mmCIF file of C-alpha atoms in Angstrom:
data_model
loop_
_atom_site.group_PDB
_atom_site.id
_atom_site.type_symbol
_atom_site.label_atom_id
_atom_site.label_comp_id
_atom_site.label_asym_id
_atom_site.label_seq_id
_atom_site.Cartn_x
_atom_site.Cartn_y
_atom_site.Cartn_z
ATOM 1 C CA MET A 1 -208.569 101.815 -116.752
ATOM 2 C CA MET A 2 -206.953 98.881 -119.305
ATOM 3 C CA LYS A 3 -203.483 99.842 -119.507
ATOM 4 C CA VAL A 4 -201.232 100.073 -116.363
ATOM 5 C CA ALA A 5 -197.514 101.616 -115.987
ATOM 6 C CA ILE A 6 -196.175 101.025 -112.761
ATOM 7 C CA VAL A 7 -192.447 102.274 -112.200
ATOM 8 C CA GLY A 8 -190.601 103.649 -108.494
ATOM 9 C CA CYS A 9 -187.635 102.681 -106.319
ATOM 10 C CA GLY A 10 -186.523 99.121 -105.765
ATOM 11 C CA GLY A 11 -188.548 98.425 -102.057
ATOM 12 C CA SER A 12 -191.734 100.298 -103.540
ATOM 13 C CA GLY A 13 -193.899 98.054 -103.263
ATOM 14 C CA LYS A 14 -194.379 97.538 -107.205
ATOM 15 C CA SER A 15 -195.143 94.150 -108.209
ATOM 16 C CA TYR A 16 -197.661 93.654 -104.974
ATOM 17 C CA LEU A 17 -199.175 96.800 -106.244
ATOM 18 C CA ALA A 18 -199.208 95.218 -109.494
ATOM 19 C CA ARG A 19 -200.302 91.733 -108.374
ATOM 20 C CA GLU A 20 -203.297 93.668 -106.776
ATOM 21 C CA LEU A 21 -204.378 95.956 -109.952
ATOM 22 C CA GLY A 22 -204.004 92.358 -112.332
ATOM 23 C CA LYS A 23 -206.493 90.631 -109.723
ATOM 24 C CA ILE A 24 -208.876 94.145 -110.416
ATOM 25 C CA LEU A 25 -208.578 94.742 -113.617
ATOM 26 C CA ASP A 26 -208.520 91.725 -114.927
ATOM 27 C CA ALA A 27 -205.640 92.550 -116.898
ATOM 28 C CA PRO A 28 -202.348 90.134 -117.320
ATOM 29 C CA VAL A 29 -199.355 91.490 -115.345
ATOM 30 C CA THR A 30 -195.722 92.135 -116.606
ATOM 31 C CA HIS A 31 -192.929 92.369 -113.504
ATOM 32 C CA LEU A 32 -190.177 93.157 -115.482
ATOM 33 C CA ASP A 33 -187.682 92.060 -113.766
ATOM 34 C CA ALA A 34 -188.815 88.537 -114.804
ATOM 35 C CA ALA A 35 -188.982 88.659 -117.965
ATOM 36 C CA PHE A 36 -185.595 90.873 -117.840
ATOM 37 C CA TYR A 37 -183.208 88.693 -115.958
ATOM 38 C CA ASP A 38 -183.502 84.630 -116.119
ATOM 39 C CA ASP A 39 -182.998 82.461 -113.240
ATOM 40 C CA ASP A 40 -179.274 82.491 -113.156
ATOM 41 C CA TRP A 41 -179.341 86.174 -113.018
ATOM 42 C CA ASN A 42 -177.939 86.510 -116.522
ATOM 43 C CA ALA A 43 -179.994 89.566 -118.165
ATOM 44 C CA LEU A 44 -181.987 89.455 -121.576
ATOM 45 C CA PRO A 45 -180.352 91.132 -124.168
ATOM 46 C CA MET A 46 -181.844 95.046 -124.013
ATOM 47 C CA ASP A 47 -182.809 95.283 -128.463
ATOM 48 C CA LYS A 48 -184.843 91.792 -127.091
ATOM 49 C CA PHE A 49 -186.037 93.213 -123.476
ATOM 50 C CA ALA A 50 -187.346 96.137 -125.442
ATOM 51 C CA GLU A 51 -189.138 94.351 -129.059
ATOM 52 C CA LEU A 52 -190.184 91.904 -125.097
ATOM 53 C CA GLN A 53 -192.215 95.705 -124.095
ATOM 54 C CA ARG A 54 -193.281 96.393 -127.524
ATOM 55 C CA GLU A 55 -195.907 93.397 -128.104
ATOM 56 C CA LEU A 56 -196.972 93.685 -124.396
ATOM 57 C CA VAL A 57 -197.974 97.161 -124.796
ATOM 58 C CA ALA A 58 -199.339 96.048 -127.873
ATOM 59 C CA GLU A 59 -202.258 93.910 -125.958
ATOM 60 C CA PRO A 60 -205.631 95.071 -125.671
ATOM 61 C CA ARG A 61 -205.017 94.661 -121.210
ATOM 62 C CA TRP A 62 -201.829 94.899 -119.294
ATOM 63 C CA VAL A 63 -200.050 95.589 -115.826
ATOM 64 C CA ILE A 64 -195.996 96.080 -116.202
ATOM 65 C CA ASP A 65 -194.781 96.804 -113.357
ATOM 66 C CA GLY A 66 -191.066 97.551 -113.205
ATOM 67 C CA ASN A 67 -188.359 100.946 -114.303
ATOM 68 C CA TYR A 68 -185.409 100.348 -117.010
ATOM 69 C CA ASN A 69 -185.345 104.095 -117.044
ATOM 70 C CA SER A 70 -183.769 102.553 -120.895
ATOM 71 C CA THR A 71 -187.527 101.133 -122.100
ATOM 72 C CA LEU A 72 -189.466 102.924 -119.782
ATOM 73 C CA GLN A 73 -190.804 105.388 -123.005
ATOM 74 C CA ILE A 74 -192.139 102.277 -124.961
ATOM 75 C CA ARG A 75 -194.533 102.184 -121.628
ATOM 76 C CA LEU A 76 -195.640 105.072 -121.186
ATOM 77 C CA GLU A 77 -196.163 105.513 -124.754
ATOM 78 C CA SER A 78 -198.652 103.094 -124.426
ATOM 79 C CA CYS A 79 -199.846 103.495 -121.213
ATOM 80 C CA ASP A 80 -203.575 104.995 -119.828
ATOM 81 C CA THR A 81 -202.589 104.740 -116.385
ATOM 82 C CA VAL A 82 -198.882 105.577 -114.728
ATOM 83 C CA VAL A 83 -198.391 104.454 -111.392
ATOM 84 C CA LEU A 84 -195.287 106.037 -109.973
ATOM 85 C CA MET A 85 -194.647 104.047 -106.088
ATOM 86 C CA ASP A 86 -193.617 107.827 -104.752
ATOM 87 C CA VAL A 87 -192.270 105.903 -101.478
ATOM 88 C CA SER A 88 -189.066 107.355 -99.353
ATOM 89 C CA THR A 89 -185.944 106.160 -99.083
ATOM 90 C CA ILE A 90 -185.997 104.630 -95.789
ATOM 91 C CA SER A 91 -189.503 102.805 -96.811
ATOM 92 C CA ALA A 92 -187.812 101.275 -99.899
ATOM 93 C CA LEU A 93 -184.939 100.428 -98.115
ATOM 94 C CA TYR A 94 -187.202 98.888 -95.605
ATOM 95 C CA GLY A 95 -189.041 97.136 -98.132
ATOM 96 C CA ILE A 96 -185.994 95.710 -100.499
ATOM 97 C CA PHE A 97 -184.624 94.191 -95.877
ATOM 98 C CA SER A 98 -188.310 92.716 -95.509
ATOM 99 C CA ARG A 99 -188.978 91.408 -98.484
ATOM 100 C CA GLN A 100 -185.080 89.338 -98.223
ATOM 101 C CA LEU A 101 -186.007 88.370 -94.780
ATOM 102 C CA ARG A 102 -189.814 86.964 -96.202
ATOM 103 C CA HIS A 103 -188.597 85.919 -99.355
ATOM 104 C CA GLY A 104 -185.417 85.003 -99.105
ATOM 105 C CA ALA A 105 -183.029 84.843 -102.160
ATOM 106 C CA GLY A 106 -183.855 84.422 -105.793
ATOM 107 C CA HIS A 107 -187.253 84.703 -108.424
ATOM 108 C CA LYS A 108 -190.126 83.489 -106.762
ATOM 109 C CA GLY A 109 -192.230 83.474 -109.607
ATOM 110 C CA ASN A 110 -194.509 86.156 -108.460
ATOM 111 C CA GLY A 111 -193.182 89.020 -108.901
ATOM 112 C CA VAL A 112 -190.452 88.956 -106.422
ATOM 113 C CA HIS A 113 -186.536 88.602 -107.612
ATOM 114 C CA ASN A 114 -184.429 89.235 -104.460
ATOM 115 C CA ARG A 115 -180.657 89.983 -104.941
ATOM 116 C CA ILE A 116 -179.335 92.134 -102.427
ATOM 117 C CA HIS A 117 -175.885 93.157 -102.772
ATOM 118 C CA TRP A 118 -174.217 96.782 -102.471
ATOM 119 C CA GLY A 119 -175.611 98.153 -106.015
ATOM 120 C CA VAL A 120 -179.170 97.552 -105.134
ATOM 121 C CA ILE A 121 -178.726 99.507 -102.300
ATOM 122 C CA LYS A 122 -177.003 102.125 -103.375
ATOM 123 C CA TYR A 123 -179.507 102.242 -106.793
ATOM 124 C CA VAL A 124 -182.350 102.788 -103.677
ATOM 125 C CA ALA A 125 -180.666 104.874 -101.338
ATOM 126 C CA THR A 126 -180.076 106.886 -104.447
ATOM 127 C CA TYR A 127 -183.196 106.861 -106.181
ATOM 128 C CA ARG A 128 -184.623 109.639 -104.940
ATOM 129 C CA ARG A 129 -181.835 112.287 -105.589
ATOM 130 C CA LYS A 130 -180.520 110.671 -108.780
ATOM 131 C CA MET A 131 -183.787 108.343 -110.547
ATOM 132 C CA ARG A 132 -186.514 109.900 -109.939
ATOM 133 C CA PRO A 133 -185.604 112.971 -112.137
ATOM 134 C CA ARG A 134 -185.772 111.120 -115.031
ATOM 135 C CA VAL A 135 -188.344 108.856 -114.080
ATOM 136 C CA MET A 136 -190.514 111.902 -113.801
ATOM 137 C CA ALA A 137 -188.907 114.232 -116.814
ATOM 138 C CA LYS A 138 -189.871 110.987 -118.925
ATOM 139 C CA ILE A 139 -193.266 111.298 -117.806
ATOM 140 C CA ASN A 140 -194.270 114.800 -118.505
ATOM 141 C CA GLU A 141 -192.298 114.301 -121.387
ATOM 142 C CA PHE A 142 -194.294 110.894 -122.910
ATOM 143 C CA ALA A 143 -196.894 110.381 -120.684
ATOM 144 C CA SER A 144 -199.093 113.150 -118.873
ATOM 145 C CA SER A 145 -201.315 114.817 -121.786
ATOM 146 C CA ARG A 146 -203.102 111.523 -122.576
ATOM 147 C CA SER A 147 -202.201 109.582 -119.377
ATOM 148 C CA ASN A 148 -203.969 109.350 -115.622
ATOM 149 C CA VAL A 149 -200.279 109.890 -113.798
ATOM 150 C CA VAL A 150 -201.377 108.688 -109.932
ATOM 151 C CA LEU A 151 -198.271 109.119 -107.378
ATOM 152 C CA LEU A 152 -198.460 107.209 -104.473
ATOM 153 C CA ALA A 153 -196.476 108.082 -101.456
ATOM 154 C CA ASN A 154 -196.633 105.035 -99.234
ATOM 155 C CA ARG A 155 -198.278 101.367 -98.213
ATOM 156 C CA GLN A 156 -200.996 103.343 -96.903
ATOM 157 C CA GLN A 157 -202.029 105.584 -99.751
ATOM 158 C CA THR A 158 -201.534 102.455 -101.856
ATOM 159 C CA ARG A 159 -203.805 100.231 -100.028
ATOM 160 C CA ARG A 160 -206.947 102.751 -99.805
ATOM 161 C CA TRP A 161 -206.042 103.625 -103.763
ATOM 162 C CA LEU A 162 -206.256 100.046 -104.705
ATOM 163 C CA GLN A 163 -209.487 100.399 -102.688
ATOM 164 C CA GLN A 164 -210.727 102.767 -104.260
ATOM 165 C CA VAL A 165 -209.894 101.085 -107.916
ATOM 166 C CA ALA A 166 -211.769 98.287 -106.806
ATOM 167 C CA ALA A 167 -214.907 100.074 -106.480
ATOM 168 C CA GLN A 168 -214.595 102.242 -109.614
ATOM 169 C CA HIS A 169 -214.029 98.284 -111.416
ATOM 170 C CA SER A 170 -216.663 95.952 -109.417
#
């Protein structure tokens, strides 16, 4: 496990998993929200965002968290492990609101990018029905034959998986 793409709904725990996995694997971690948005929430143009990801995945080791379905293929074609944070809608909604309470709004430098508005709530509330099938289709098309695919359904399962990975890499 040297190149890990972590995907899933907002509030599912992607950034937490990326930070912990990066420590275990001694791999650089990239939070795509931090790469895509500047401090004023201005988005990077998509062509530059895609090019940045091509540069990141060319490295020998990495952990990258974030959905960004339009550029997901870049990460899937290069990773050896895909982790889908496949948590329930209620858990993801809890995740975005509890993160807001814990960290406040804005950029925190550790992958935490909080900005809750109606669009974010709607995205999280409809992720399993609308976006998850699209993400699964891309995983099946671009990663499943070459990569280990891990589905993590809740935070307890995520902690257990991290412990297993740590035991294998100690």
